[in-house]
Amino acid sequence: MTKKSKNPLRVLGLVFLTALLAIPYAVQSDYLFHLFILICVFGSLATAWNIVGGFAGQLSLGHAVFYGIGSYSAALLLARYGLSPWIGMLAGMLASAVVAVLVSWPTLRLRGPFFALASIAILEVIRLLVLHESDWTGGSSGVSLPLDIGLQWMVFREKGYSFALAYLFLCVTLLAAHGIRRSRFGFSLFAVREREDAARAVGIDVVRVRIAAAVASAMLASMIGTYYAVYLTYIDPDTTFSLALSIQMAMFALIGGLGTVLGPLVGAAVVMPVAELTRAWLGSYGNGLHGTIYGIILVAAVVLAPRGIVGSLQQWMDRRSATGPSSAGSAGSIGPDGGTSGRNGQEGMGGQRGGIPVLRAAGLRKSFGGLAATRDVSIELMRGEILGVIGPNGAGKTTLFNQLSGYIAPDEGTVQVLAGDGTWRKPRTACEFARCGVGRTFQIAQPFSGLSVLENVMLGAFMHTDDPVRARASAREILAVTDLAPHADKEARSLTIGGLKRLEIARALATRPSVLLLDEVMAGLNPADIDRAVALIRRVRDAGVSVLLIEHQMQATMALCDRIVVLDLGAVLTCGAPADVVRDERVVEAYLGKGFSHAESA
Amino acid sequence: MDIFIQLLINGILLGGAYAGLSVGLTLIFGVVRIVNFAHGEFLMIGMYATYLLVTQAGLNVYQSMLPVALLLFALGFGMQKLILQPIMNADPHMQIFATVGVSFTLMNVALLVFGANVVSTPNSVNAEPWSLAGLSILPGQVATLCVSLLGALALRIFLHRTFMGRALLAISQNRSAAALMGINIRFAYALAFGLGAACVGLVSATLTTQYPVFPTVGSYFVLVCFVVVVLGGLGSIAGSIAGAMIIGIVDSLAGFYVSTGLKEVVYFAIFILILAIRPAGLFGKDKGV
């Protein structure tokens, strides 16, 4: 996803948008205006849907709820109180935002089909309530809107003006989607969609990000709902709060390209005319035909081109630029030392080692059912030290690790972190831990695989800046330090295992942690990669970061660590300098059994 | 009290219809891990097929059960083979889109072929309600309940007593391990999809005695089935029967004591609550997240 490969697509996009505006005015036919209004309306709806369905990866099949709220707010305020639809539009957007928050709470944990089912159920509930509360909604007979002409009523004698308004709303929606996609918020959404755990490790508040996406999407859909209700001059519950409409929004987005900015509109612009023209030609005789065409196109798109039109185009461009000569894109890389010293200066605590703890865990207990995974574990990590945690399989290392980073809440005991301002904090969630300066990696690397290596690290950098340019710059520095600079623009999933482990570290470093928790970053590496990792961890420590690592790779651990904590059966067995620990009889026993220590001493 | 018992019986009989439909849905999910959004359209096709068999071929409703079930088996088998198998390893959203797309297509094809009119299947079988101690019972509903329960029982015997059935169970527990044991996963998926659709076929034939058929008849039923299946725990046959009975009774009681217009609101609210609090369903083990 280099800048170079993006540009032709951007030009193409602008040409497309201009054509969308120019064609109907050039032809001046009422039917064409109508068709293009439909494209704008459905393109906007699909774009709004895409913020939740594409960016955040939550497949909603109930998005007509927000469209319907927008339609009904404006229609009722206009028909009952004579208020301008512009006021109704605002009211509808506010109401939609509130509903989006309310609806998000119960459905946040749900994935895939379950989220889709819940969204359908919510749509049905609201539709039935609107039908039932006929006293103020008009029930199944719907609401007819009075025809007052003028901009303040959104109604015009000339179709050209209506179209201009539709195009304006389309632009607003597209700009919103574009802004989100480019911003830190957009990156966070992608991160949450791809790997929730890793997203929390870079300080993303998963719940808040999801709700924000739902609210943005709902408000946009609601805005379009108002416009279209006024354009149609009549609404009823069955066509506004409709499952078919919700499916259409999702379908256009899929056909155009899920998660792309322009895709949903392109999808609508390609499919809509085909279906509408067949409907117009065949009239009532073809009842159901345009639906059939929609359905077949949808199935075909899923099976043949799941990336959609824009997505496939992007992929094709990427491939072409990847084979081109000037693809490396490492022009702006910075010397290997620039990165660390920069971070070092900001933290202002390099060098002085020992004495002061930066992370304190006291009396941690955690049981899973009858199994006590940690039983009263207390450890301290000192400033500037490398502390190793070792122990046989099942000793509770990973459970401890997850408690130290907020992924598991301890049943008893506390974890305290010395924050940047010198106060002790007690973070609770993984995201709070990350924000207090605890960075972590995952034993099984969790790259955001659809993003580039650089973008992965940018996600970490976004914890300290809103500005993508700055995040990109500091991510480049980190890549240089972690020997990943040559791979910056590759997709993360193309890295080797050694590269993935370094990417884990790089992403954690980008959050500028004061404490770095490393979960088996050397497991499965070849000797050369292990040497690299050891050197990297030393450099990280020398830059002022305290490191706690879990490792099975004993040789490297012994060489790296200042102190070692040995866990066995969920409790601390011993703690001390590496040389003392390996000679401890209890440690040998825990690893190899009683017989071995006897045999050796005999 | 009498009215309460009558409502309870109505609810159980209604639950019978939901049970047969939901068993198919839950089998498909259990084995293939796909929520079949086109399930309602299977029902619609089954009902139209029954209608045609009764009016054109002169069979009675219950004689058409078998051919309709076979037709739907073929439909389900083919859908898995041709449309879903190629995208089994794609993003799960693609599978939702695919079944939604099939649903949309079938619904509109029906609209194209049969028109939007509601058609009733002429009933050659006795449909007079039985009166029993002041209670009124429709024989058609009893037949549906029996067919549903027998179908579920047969499915259970198949799953537990035959090699292929056990293979399906094995896949539902662990796909990769089952593949390592030499089970032909692709065939098993298609078989499960076919069987799930065939269950709908059996029930859809008997349902024509109680409901007219129209192109969107499936949407109404399928939403209830989703509620039932999630309530019972996706993938659990016994759970879906229990869920069907609960929803049948809730439907019947809420329709009387709350309001006919709001009975769906009641069980959709239950549905959202279950999804939010216990996505594994009342009887399920899997997590819905």
PDB file of N, CA, C and O in Angstrom, chain A residues 57 59 106 109-110 112-114 117-118 120-122 124-125 128 132 247 250 254 287-289 291-292 294-296 298-299 302-303 306, chain B residues 35 37 83 87 93-94 96-98 100-102 104-105 108-109 111-112 223 226 234 259 262 264-265 268 271-272 275-277 279 288-289:
ATOM      1  N   GLY A  57     -15.658  -4.493  10.807  1.00  0.00           N
ATOM      2  CA  GLY A  57     -15.836  -5.929  10.607  1.00  0.00           C
ATOM      3  C   GLY A  57     -17.016  -6.530  11.337  1.00  0.00           C
ATOM      4  O   GLY A  57     -17.001  -7.696  11.693  1.00  0.00           O
ATOM      5  N   LEU A  59     -20.758  -7.469  10.774  1.00  0.00           N
ATOM      6  CA  LEU A  59     -21.707  -7.560   9.682  1.00  0.00           C
ATOM      7  C   LEU A  59     -23.116  -7.300  10.188  1.00  0.00           C
ATOM      8  O   LEU A  59     -23.776  -8.201  10.677  1.00  0.00           O
ATOM      9  N   PRO A 106     -25.459  -4.613  24.184  1.00  0.00           N
ATOM     10  CA  PRO A 106     -25.654  -6.066  24.272  1.00  0.00           C
ATOM     11  C   PRO A 106     -24.953  -6.839  23.160  1.00  0.00           C
ATOM     12  O   PRO A 106     -24.716  -8.033  23.300  1.00  0.00           O
ATOM     13  N   ARG A 109     -20.073  -8.106  22.205  1.00  0.00           N
ATOM     14  CA  ARG A 109     -19.247  -9.308  22.286  1.00  0.00           C
ATOM     15  C   ARG A 109     -19.468 -10.241  21.105  1.00  0.00           C
ATOM     16  O   ARG A 109     -18.724 -11.181  20.903  1.00  0.00           O
ATOM     17  N   LEU A 110     -20.530  -9.990  20.359  1.00  0.00           N
ATOM     18  CA  LEU A 110     -20.924 -10.976  19.355  1.00  0.00           C
ATOM     19  C   LEU A 110     -20.113 -10.831  18.079  1.00  0.00           C
ATOM     20  O   LEU A 110     -19.713  -9.741  17.695  1.00  0.00           O
ATOM     21  N   GLY A 112     -19.507 -12.278  13.858  1.00  0.00           N
ATOM     22  CA  GLY A 112     -20.010 -12.956  12.661  1.00  0.00           C
ATOM     23  C   GLY A 112     -21.507 -13.134  12.640  1.00  0.00           C
ATOM     24  O   GLY A 112     -22.259 -12.175  12.769  1.00  0.00           O
ATOM     25  N   PRO A 113     -21.953 -14.375  12.464  1.00  0.00           N
ATOM     26  CA  PRO A 113     -23.382 -14.612  12.295  1.00  0.00           C
ATOM     27  C   PRO A 113     -24.199 -14.187  13.513  1.00  0.00           C
ATOM     28  O   PRO A 113     -25.342 -13.775  13.369  1.00  0.00           O
ATOM     29  N   PHE A 114     -23.603 -14.248  14.699  1.00  0.00           N
ATOM     30  CA  PHE A 114     -24.367 -13.899  15.878  1.00  0.00           C
ATOM     31  C   PHE A 114     -24.675 -12.410  15.906  1.00  0.00           C
ATOM     32  O   PHE A 114     -25.769 -11.986  16.272  1.00  0.00           O
ATOM     33  N   LEU A 117     -27.389 -11.855  13.352  1.00  0.00           N
ATOM     34  CA  LEU A 117     -28.702 -12.268  13.854  1.00  0.00           C
ATOM     35  C   LEU A 117     -29.255 -11.246  14.836  1.00  0.00           C
ATOM     36  O   LEU A 117     -30.426 -10.880  14.770  1.00  0.00           O
ATOM     37  N   ALA A 118     -28.400 -10.804  15.762  1.00  0.00           N
ATOM     38  CA  ALA A 118     -28.862  -9.820  16.741  1.00  0.00           C
ATOM     39  C   ALA A 118     -29.320  -8.550  16.045  1.00  0.00           C
ATOM     40  O   ALA A 118     -30.343  -7.970  16.416  1.00  0.00           O
ATOM     41  N   ILE A 120     -30.544  -8.249  13.076  1.00  0.00           N
ATOM     42  CA  ILE A 120     -31.852  -8.481  12.452  1.00  0.00           C
ATOM     43  C   ILE A 120     -32.955  -8.426  13.493  1.00  0.00           C
ATOM     44  O   ILE A 120     -34.016  -7.830  13.290  1.00  0.00           O
ATOM     45  N   ALA A 121     -32.681  -9.044  14.649  1.00  0.00           N
ATOM     46  CA  ALA A 121     -33.696  -9.080  15.703  1.00  0.00           C
ATOM     47  C   ALA A 121     -34.043  -7.668  16.164  1.00  0.00           C
ATOM     48  O   ALA A 121     -35.222  -7.334  16.361  1.00  0.00           O
ATOM     49  N   ILE A 122     -33.023  -6.829  16.300  1.00  0.00           N
ATOM     50  CA  ILE A 122     -33.268  -5.453  16.742  1.00  0.00           C
ATOM     51  C   ILE A 122     -34.097  -4.710  15.702  1.00  0.00           C
ATOM     52  O   ILE A 122     -35.051  -3.996  16.026  1.00  0.00           O
ATOM     53  N   GLU A 124     -36.239  -6.037  13.656  1.00  0.00           N
ATOM     54  CA  GLU A 124     -37.603  -6.549  13.732  1.00  0.00           C
ATOM     55  C   GLU A 124     -38.349  -5.933  14.913  1.00  0.00           C
ATOM     56  O   GLU A 124     -39.504  -5.544  14.793  1.00  0.00           O
ATOM     57  N   VAL A 125     -37.680  -5.886  16.066  1.00  0.00           N
ATOM     58  CA  VAL A 125     -38.320  -5.331  17.258  1.00  0.00           C
ATOM     59  C   VAL A 125     -38.759  -3.900  16.979  1.00  0.00           C
ATOM     60  O   VAL A 125     -39.899  -3.510  17.253  1.00  0.00           O
ATOM     61  N   LEU A 128     -41.676  -3.735  14.514  1.00  0.00           N
ATOM     62  CA  LEU A 128     -42.945  -4.134  15.122  1.00  0.00           C
ATOM     63  C   LEU A 128     -43.459  -3.065  16.078  1.00  0.00           C
ATOM     64  O   LEU A 128     -44.655  -2.815  16.156  1.00  0.00           O
ATOM     65  N   HIS A 132     -46.891  -1.113  15.872  1.00  0.00           N
ATOM     66  CA  HIS A 132     -47.831  -1.232  16.993  1.00  0.00           C
ATOM     67  C   HIS A 132     -48.231   0.128  17.546  1.00  0.00           C
ATOM     68  O   HIS A 132     -49.390   0.362  17.852  1.00  0.00           O
ATOM     69  N   ILE A 247     -29.999  -5.574   3.703  1.00  0.00           N
ATOM     70  CA  ILE A 247     -29.176  -6.482   2.906  1.00  0.00           C
ATOM     71  C   ILE A 247     -28.583  -5.738   1.717  1.00  0.00           C
ATOM     72  O   ILE A 247     -27.418  -5.914   1.380  1.00  0.00           O
ATOM     73  N   ALA A 250     -25.488  -3.761   2.665  1.00  0.00           N
ATOM     74  CA  ALA A 250     -24.335  -4.640   2.842  1.00  0.00           C
ATOM     75  C   ALA A 250     -23.852  -5.151   1.488  1.00  0.00           C
ATOM     76  O   ALA A 250     -22.648  -5.244   1.227  1.00  0.00           O
ATOM     77  N   LEU A 254     -20.202  -4.885  -0.295  1.00  0.00           N
ATOM     78  CA  LEU A 254     -19.419  -6.084  -0.617  1.00  0.00           C
ATOM     79  C   LEU A 254     -19.002  -6.086  -2.083  1.00  0.00           C
ATOM     80  O   LEU A 254     -17.842  -6.359  -2.411  1.00  0.00           O
ATOM     81  N   ASN A 287     -41.907  -8.418 -12.032  1.00  0.00           N
ATOM     82  CA  ASN A 287     -41.938  -8.355 -10.581  1.00  0.00           C
ATOM     83  C   ASN A 287     -41.034  -9.433  -9.972  1.00  0.00           C
ATOM     84  O   ASN A 287     -41.230 -10.607 -10.207  1.00  0.00           O
ATOM     85  N   GLY A 288     -40.040  -9.006  -9.217  1.00  0.00           N
ATOM     86  CA  GLY A 288     -39.142  -9.990  -8.621  1.00  0.00           C
ATOM     87  C   GLY A 288     -37.868 -10.161  -9.419  1.00  0.00           C
ATOM     88  O   GLY A 288     -36.882 -10.680  -8.915  1.00  0.00           O
ATOM     89  N   LEU A 289     -37.885  -9.700 -10.687  1.00  0.00           N
ATOM     90  CA  LEU A 289     -36.705  -9.931 -11.519  1.00  0.00           C
ATOM     91  C   LEU A 289     -35.496  -9.140 -11.006  1.00  0.00           C
ATOM     92  O   LEU A 289     -34.390  -9.652 -10.930  1.00  0.00           O
ATOM     93  N   GLY A 291     -34.910  -8.160  -8.042  1.00  0.00           N
ATOM     94  CA  GLY A 291     -34.432  -8.812  -6.821  1.00  0.00           C
ATOM     95  C   GLY A 291     -33.603 -10.038  -7.151  1.00  0.00           C
ATOM     96  O   GLY A 291     -32.566 -10.300  -6.524  1.00  0.00           O
ATOM     97  N   THR A 292     -34.071 -10.794  -8.140  1.00  0.00           N
ATOM     98  CA  THR A 292     -33.332 -11.982  -8.552  1.00  0.00           C
ATOM     99  C   THR A 292     -31.940 -11.597  -9.041  1.00  0.00           C
ATOM    100  O   THR A 292     -30.940 -12.236  -8.703  1.00  0.00           O
ATOM    101  N   TYR A 294     -30.248  -8.917  -8.222  1.00  0.00           N
ATOM    102  CA  TYR A 294     -29.456  -8.564  -7.040  1.00  0.00           C
ATOM    103  C   TYR A 294     -28.878  -9.807  -6.382  1.00  0.00           C
ATOM    104  O   TYR A 294     -27.699  -9.885  -6.070  1.00  0.00           O
ATOM    105  N   GLY A 295     -29.752 -10.774  -6.142  1.00  0.00           N
ATOM    106  CA  GLY A 295     -29.340 -11.985  -5.425  1.00  0.00           C
ATOM    107  C   GLY A 295     -28.230 -12.703  -6.167  1.00  0.00           C
ATOM    108  O   GLY A 295     -27.218 -13.095  -5.570  1.00  0.00           O
ATOM    109  N   ILE A 296     -28.415 -12.879  -7.474  1.00  0.00           N
ATOM    110  CA  ILE A 296     -27.422 -13.624  -8.247  1.00  0.00           C
ATOM    111  C   ILE A 296     -26.093 -12.875  -8.264  1.00  0.00           C
ATOM    112  O   ILE A 296     -25.022 -13.462  -8.084  1.00  0.00           O
ATOM    113  N   LEU A 298     -25.007 -10.884  -6.018  1.00  0.00           N
ATOM    114  CA  LEU A 298     -24.413 -10.995  -4.683  1.00  0.00           C
ATOM    115  C   LEU A 298     -23.691 -12.326  -4.510  1.00  0.00           C
ATOM    116  O   LEU A 298     -22.526 -12.381  -4.090  1.00  0.00           O
ATOM    117  N   VAL A 299     -24.379 -13.422  -4.869  1.00  0.00           N
ATOM    118  CA  VAL A 299     -23.755 -14.736  -4.715  1.00  0.00           C
ATOM    119  C   VAL A 299     -22.506 -14.837  -5.595  1.00  0.00           C
ATOM    120  O   VAL A 299     -21.444 -15.301  -5.162  1.00  0.00           O
ATOM    121  N   VAL A 302     -19.611 -12.941  -4.094  1.00  0.00           N
ATOM    122  CA  VAL A 302     -19.005 -13.610  -2.952  1.00  0.00           C
ATOM    123  C   VAL A 302     -18.065 -14.718  -3.416  1.00  0.00           C
ATOM    124  O   VAL A 302     -16.944 -14.858  -2.934  1.00  0.00           O
ATOM    125  N   VAL A 303     -18.549 -15.496  -4.387  1.00  0.00           N
ATOM    126  CA  VAL A 303     -17.759 -16.650  -4.803  1.00  0.00           C
ATOM    127  C   VAL A 303     -16.595 -16.238  -5.704  1.00  0.00           C
ATOM    128  O   VAL A 303     -15.483 -16.758  -5.579  1.00  0.00           O
ATOM    129  N   PRO A 306     -14.493 -11.874  -3.853  1.00  0.00           N
ATOM    130  CA  PRO A 306     -14.850 -11.447  -2.496  1.00  0.00           C
ATOM    131  C   PRO A 306     -14.210 -10.123  -2.089  1.00  0.00           C
ATOM    132  O   PRO A 306     -14.645  -9.506  -1.137  1.00  0.00           O
TER     133      PRO A 306
ATOM    134  N   VAL B  35     -24.373 -20.360   9.551  1.00  0.00           N
ATOM    135  CA  VAL B  35     -25.761 -20.039   9.844  1.00  0.00           C
ATOM    136  C   VAL B  35     -26.448 -19.839   8.501  1.00  0.00           C
ATOM    137  O   VAL B  35     -26.099 -18.949   7.746  1.00  0.00           O
ATOM    138  N   PHE B  37     -28.841 -18.506   6.313  1.00  0.00           N
ATOM    139  CA  PHE B  37     -29.871 -17.478   6.217  1.00  0.00           C
ATOM    140  C   PHE B  37     -30.903 -17.823   5.136  1.00  0.00           C
ATOM    141  O   PHE B  37     -31.940 -17.185   5.056  1.00  0.00           O
ATOM    142  N   ILE B  83     -21.851 -23.581  -3.941  1.00  0.00           N
ATOM    143  CA  ILE B  83     -21.692 -22.178  -3.537  1.00  0.00           C
ATOM    144  C   ILE B  83     -20.840 -22.041  -2.283  1.00  0.00           C
ATOM    145  O   ILE B  83     -19.950 -21.199  -2.222  1.00  0.00           O
ATOM    146  N   ILE B  87     -15.975 -21.303  -0.648  1.00  0.00           N
ATOM    147  CA  ILE B  87     -15.616 -20.195   0.244  1.00  0.00           C
ATOM    148  C   ILE B  87     -15.532 -20.645   1.703  1.00  0.00           C
ATOM    149  O   ILE B  87     -15.603 -19.837   2.616  1.00  0.00           O
ATOM    150  N   HIS B  93     -17.608 -13.776   7.098  1.00  0.00           N
ATOM    151  CA  HIS B  93     -18.626 -12.865   6.572  1.00  0.00           C
ATOM    152  C   HIS B  93     -19.067 -13.260   5.173  1.00  0.00           C
ATOM    153  O   HIS B  93     -20.204 -13.064   4.795  1.00  0.00           O
ATOM    154  N   MET B  94     -18.149 -13.842   4.409  1.00  0.00           N
ATOM    155  CA  MET B  94     -18.483 -14.218   3.045  1.00  0.00           C
ATOM    156  C   MET B  94     -19.547 -15.309   3.039  1.00  0.00           C
ATOM    157  O   MET B  94     -20.406 -15.359   2.164  1.00  0.00           O
ATOM    158  N   ILE B  96     -21.863 -15.696   5.307  1.00  0.00           N
ATOM    159  CA  ILE B  96     -23.147 -15.059   5.616  1.00  0.00           C
ATOM    160  C   ILE B  96     -23.696 -14.409   4.346  1.00  0.00           C
ATOM    161  O   ILE B  96     -24.852 -14.600   3.989  1.00  0.00           O
ATOM    162  N   PHE B  97     -22.821 -13.656   3.673  1.00  0.00           N
ATOM    163  CA  PHE B  97     -23.252 -12.999   2.438  1.00  0.00           C
ATOM    164  C   PHE B  97     -23.789 -14.025   1.443  1.00  0.00           C
ATOM    165  O   PHE B  97     -24.790 -13.785   0.766  1.00  0.00           O
ATOM    166  N   ALA B  98     -23.109 -15.158   1.333  1.00  0.00           N
ATOM    167  CA  ALA B  98     -23.521 -16.158   0.357  1.00  0.00           C
ATOM    168  C   ALA B  98     -24.912 -16.691   0.674  1.00  0.00           C
ATOM    169  O   ALA B  98     -25.773 -16.757  -0.214  1.00  0.00           O
ATOM    170  N   VAL B 100     -27.194 -15.315   2.538  1.00  0.00           N
ATOM    171  CA  VAL B 100     -28.151 -14.222   2.387  1.00  0.00           C
ATOM    172  C   VAL B 100     -28.461 -14.014   0.899  1.00  0.00           C
ATOM    173  O   VAL B 100     -29.616 -13.821   0.510  1.00  0.00           O
ATOM    174  N   GLY B 101     -27.436 -14.107   0.082  1.00  0.00           N
ATOM    175  CA  GLY B 101     -27.633 -13.946  -1.353  1.00  0.00           C
ATOM    176  C   GLY B 101     -28.530 -15.022  -1.929  1.00  0.00           C
ATOM    177  O   GLY B 101     -29.423 -14.739  -2.735  1.00  0.00           O
ATOM    178  N   VAL B 102     -28.321 -16.268  -1.504  1.00  0.00           N
ATOM    179  CA  VAL B 102     -29.170 -17.360  -1.977  1.00  0.00           C
ATOM    180  C   VAL B 102     -30.607 -17.127  -1.538  1.00  0.00           C
ATOM    181  O   VAL B 102     -31.557 -17.293  -2.310  1.00  0.00           O
ATOM    182  N   PHE B 104     -32.098 -14.283  -0.880  1.00  0.00           N
ATOM    183  CA  PHE B 104     -32.661 -13.188  -1.664  1.00  0.00           C
ATOM    184  C   PHE B 104     -33.037 -13.654  -3.069  1.00  0.00           C
ATOM    185  O   PHE B 104     -34.092 -13.340  -3.586  1.00  0.00           O
ATOM    186  N   THR B 105     -32.150 -14.457  -3.663  1.00  0.00           N
ATOM    187  CA  THR B 105     -32.405 -14.952  -5.011  1.00  0.00           C
ATOM    188  C   THR B 105     -33.642 -15.840  -5.046  1.00  0.00           C
ATOM    189  O   THR B 105     -34.544 -15.637  -5.869  1.00  0.00           O
ATOM    190  N   ASN B 108     -36.924 -14.048  -4.665  1.00  0.00           N
ATOM    191  CA  ASN B 108     -37.339 -13.269  -5.826  1.00  0.00           C
ATOM    192  C   ASN B 108     -37.666 -14.139  -7.032  1.00  0.00           C
ATOM    193  O   ASN B 108     -38.535 -13.786  -7.835  1.00  0.00           O
ATOM    194  N   VAL B 109     -37.011 -15.288  -7.126  1.00  0.00           N
ATOM    195  CA  VAL B 109     -37.369 -16.224  -8.190  1.00  0.00           C
ATOM    196  C   VAL B 109     -38.805 -16.696  -7.976  1.00  0.00           C
ATOM    197  O   VAL B 109     -39.610 -16.770  -8.908  1.00  0.00           O
ATOM    198  N   LEU B 111     -41.121 -15.055  -6.491  1.00  0.00           N
ATOM    199  CA  LEU B 111     -41.979 -13.926  -6.830  1.00  0.00           C
ATOM    200  C   LEU B 111     -42.180 -13.849  -8.342  1.00  0.00           C
ATOM    201  O   LEU B 111     -43.268 -13.610  -8.850  1.00  0.00           O
ATOM    202  N   LEU B 112     -41.117 -14.124  -9.056  1.00  0.00           N
ATOM    203  CA  LEU B 112     -41.142 -14.097 -10.509  1.00  0.00           C
ATOM    204  C   LEU B 112     -42.028 -15.200 -11.065  1.00  0.00           C
ATOM    205  O   LEU B 112     -42.834 -15.002 -11.971  1.00  0.00           O
ATOM    206  N   LEU B 223     -36.846 -16.252  11.043  1.00  0.00           N
ATOM    207  CA  LEU B 223     -36.441 -15.424  12.184  1.00  0.00           C
ATOM    208  C   LEU B 223     -36.770 -16.129  13.487  1.00  0.00           C
ATOM    209  O   LEU B 223     -35.978 -16.147  14.418  1.00  0.00           O
ATOM    210  N   PHE B 226     -34.224 -18.843  14.073  1.00  0.00           N
ATOM    211  CA  PHE B 226     -32.957 -18.349  14.618  1.00  0.00           C
ATOM    212  C   PHE B 226     -33.080 -18.180  16.126  1.00  0.00           C
ATOM    213  O   PHE B 226     -32.197 -18.569  16.888  1.00  0.00           O
ATOM    214  N   LEU B 234     -26.820 -23.277  19.498  1.00  0.00           N
ATOM    215  CA  LEU B 234     -26.598 -23.663  18.105  1.00  0.00           C
ATOM    216  C   LEU B 234     -25.860 -24.989  18.034  1.00  0.00           C
ATOM    217  O   LEU B 234     -24.844 -25.167  18.693  1.00  0.00           O
ATOM    218  N   SER B 259     -50.279  -8.941  23.508  1.00  0.00           N
ATOM    219  CA  SER B 259     -50.954  -8.382  22.334  1.00  0.00           C
ATOM    220  C   SER B 259     -50.454  -9.148  21.130  1.00  0.00           C
ATOM    221  O   SER B 259     -49.281  -9.508  21.067  1.00  0.00           O
ATOM    222  N   LEU B 262     -47.526  -7.649  19.470  1.00  0.00           N
ATOM    223  CA  LEU B 262     -46.265  -7.526  20.197  1.00  0.00           C
ATOM    224  C   LEU B 262     -45.643  -8.864  20.589  1.00  0.00           C
ATOM    225  O   LEU B 262     -44.600  -8.901  21.225  1.00  0.00           O
ATOM    226  N   GLU B 264     -44.106 -11.059  18.869  1.00  0.00           N
ATOM    227  CA  GLU B 264     -42.755 -11.207  18.307  1.00  0.00           C
ATOM    228  C   GLU B 264     -41.751 -10.353  19.070  1.00  0.00           C
ATOM    229  O   GLU B 264     -40.623 -10.756  19.280  1.00  0.00           O
ATOM    230  N   VAL B 265     -42.214  -9.156  19.470  1.00  0.00           N
ATOM    231  CA  VAL B 265     -41.315  -8.289  20.237  1.00  0.00           C
ATOM    232  C   VAL B 265     -40.847  -9.023  21.491  1.00  0.00           C
ATOM    233  O   VAL B 265     -39.680  -8.967  21.852  1.00  0.00           O
ATOM    234  N   PHE B 268     -38.319 -11.745  20.451  1.00  0.00           N
ATOM    235  CA  PHE B 268     -37.065 -11.160  19.946  1.00  0.00           C
ATOM    236  C   PHE B 268     -36.290 -10.503  21.088  1.00  0.00           C
ATOM    237  O   PHE B 268     -35.061 -10.528  21.104  1.00  0.00           O
ATOM    238  N   PHE B 271     -34.520 -13.155  22.716  1.00  0.00           N
ATOM    239  CA  PHE B 271     -33.419 -13.536  21.833  1.00  0.00           C
ATOM    240  C   PHE B 271     -32.202 -12.631  22.046  1.00  0.00           C
ATOM    241  O   PHE B 271     -31.079 -13.088  22.261  1.00  0.00           O
ATOM    242  N   ILE B 272     -32.444 -11.314  22.023  1.00  0.00           N
ATOM    243  CA  ILE B 272     -31.336 -10.364  22.179  1.00  0.00           C
ATOM    244  C   ILE B 272     -30.717 -10.529  23.559  1.00  0.00           C
ATOM    245  O   ILE B 272     -29.500 -10.500  23.721  1.00  0.00           O
ATOM    246  N   LEU B 275     -28.593 -13.653  23.584  1.00  0.00           N
ATOM    247  CA  LEU B 275     -27.339 -13.407  22.858  1.00  0.00           C
ATOM    248  C   LEU B 275     -26.384 -12.582  23.707  1.00  0.00           C
ATOM    249  O   LEU B 275     -25.178 -12.808  23.723  1.00  0.00           O
ATOM    250  N   ALA B 276     -26.935 -11.606  24.416  1.00  0.00           N
ATOM    251  CA  ALA B 276     -26.083 -10.716  25.185  1.00  0.00           C
ATOM    252  C   ALA B 276     -25.541 -11.405  26.426  1.00  0.00           C
ATOM    253  O   ALA B 276     -24.381 -11.233  26.790  1.00  0.00           O
ATOM    254  N   ILE B 277     -26.387 -12.197  27.072  1.00  0.00           N
ATOM    255  CA  ILE B 277     -25.975 -12.743  28.363  1.00  0.00           C
ATOM    256  C   ILE B 277     -25.345 -14.116  28.230  1.00  0.00           C
ATOM    257  O   ILE B 277     -24.311 -14.415  28.818  1.00  0.00           O
ATOM    258  N   PRO B 279     -24.587 -16.306  25.099  1.00  0.00           N
ATOM    259  CA  PRO B 279     -24.645 -16.587  23.665  1.00  0.00           C
ATOM    260  C   PRO B 279     -24.569 -18.074  23.342  1.00  0.00           C
ATOM    261  O   PRO B 279     -24.918 -18.483  22.232  1.00  0.00           O
ATOM    262  N   GLY B 288     -20.835 -18.295  21.647  1.00  0.00           N
ATOM    263  CA  GLY B 288     -21.323 -17.617  20.450  1.00  0.00           C
ATOM    264  C   GLY B 288     -20.462 -16.433  20.078  1.00  0.00           C
ATOM    265  O   GLY B 288     -20.848 -15.610  19.288  1.00  0.00           O
ATOM    266  N   VAL B 289     -19.314 -16.343  20.698  1.00  0.00           N
ATOM    267  CA  VAL B 289     -18.494 -15.161  20.419  1.00  0.00           C
ATOM    268  C   VAL B 289     -17.201 -15.539  19.743  1.00  0.00           C
ATOM    269  O   VAL B 289     -16.861 -16.703  19.694  1.00  0.00           O
TER     270      VAL B 289
END
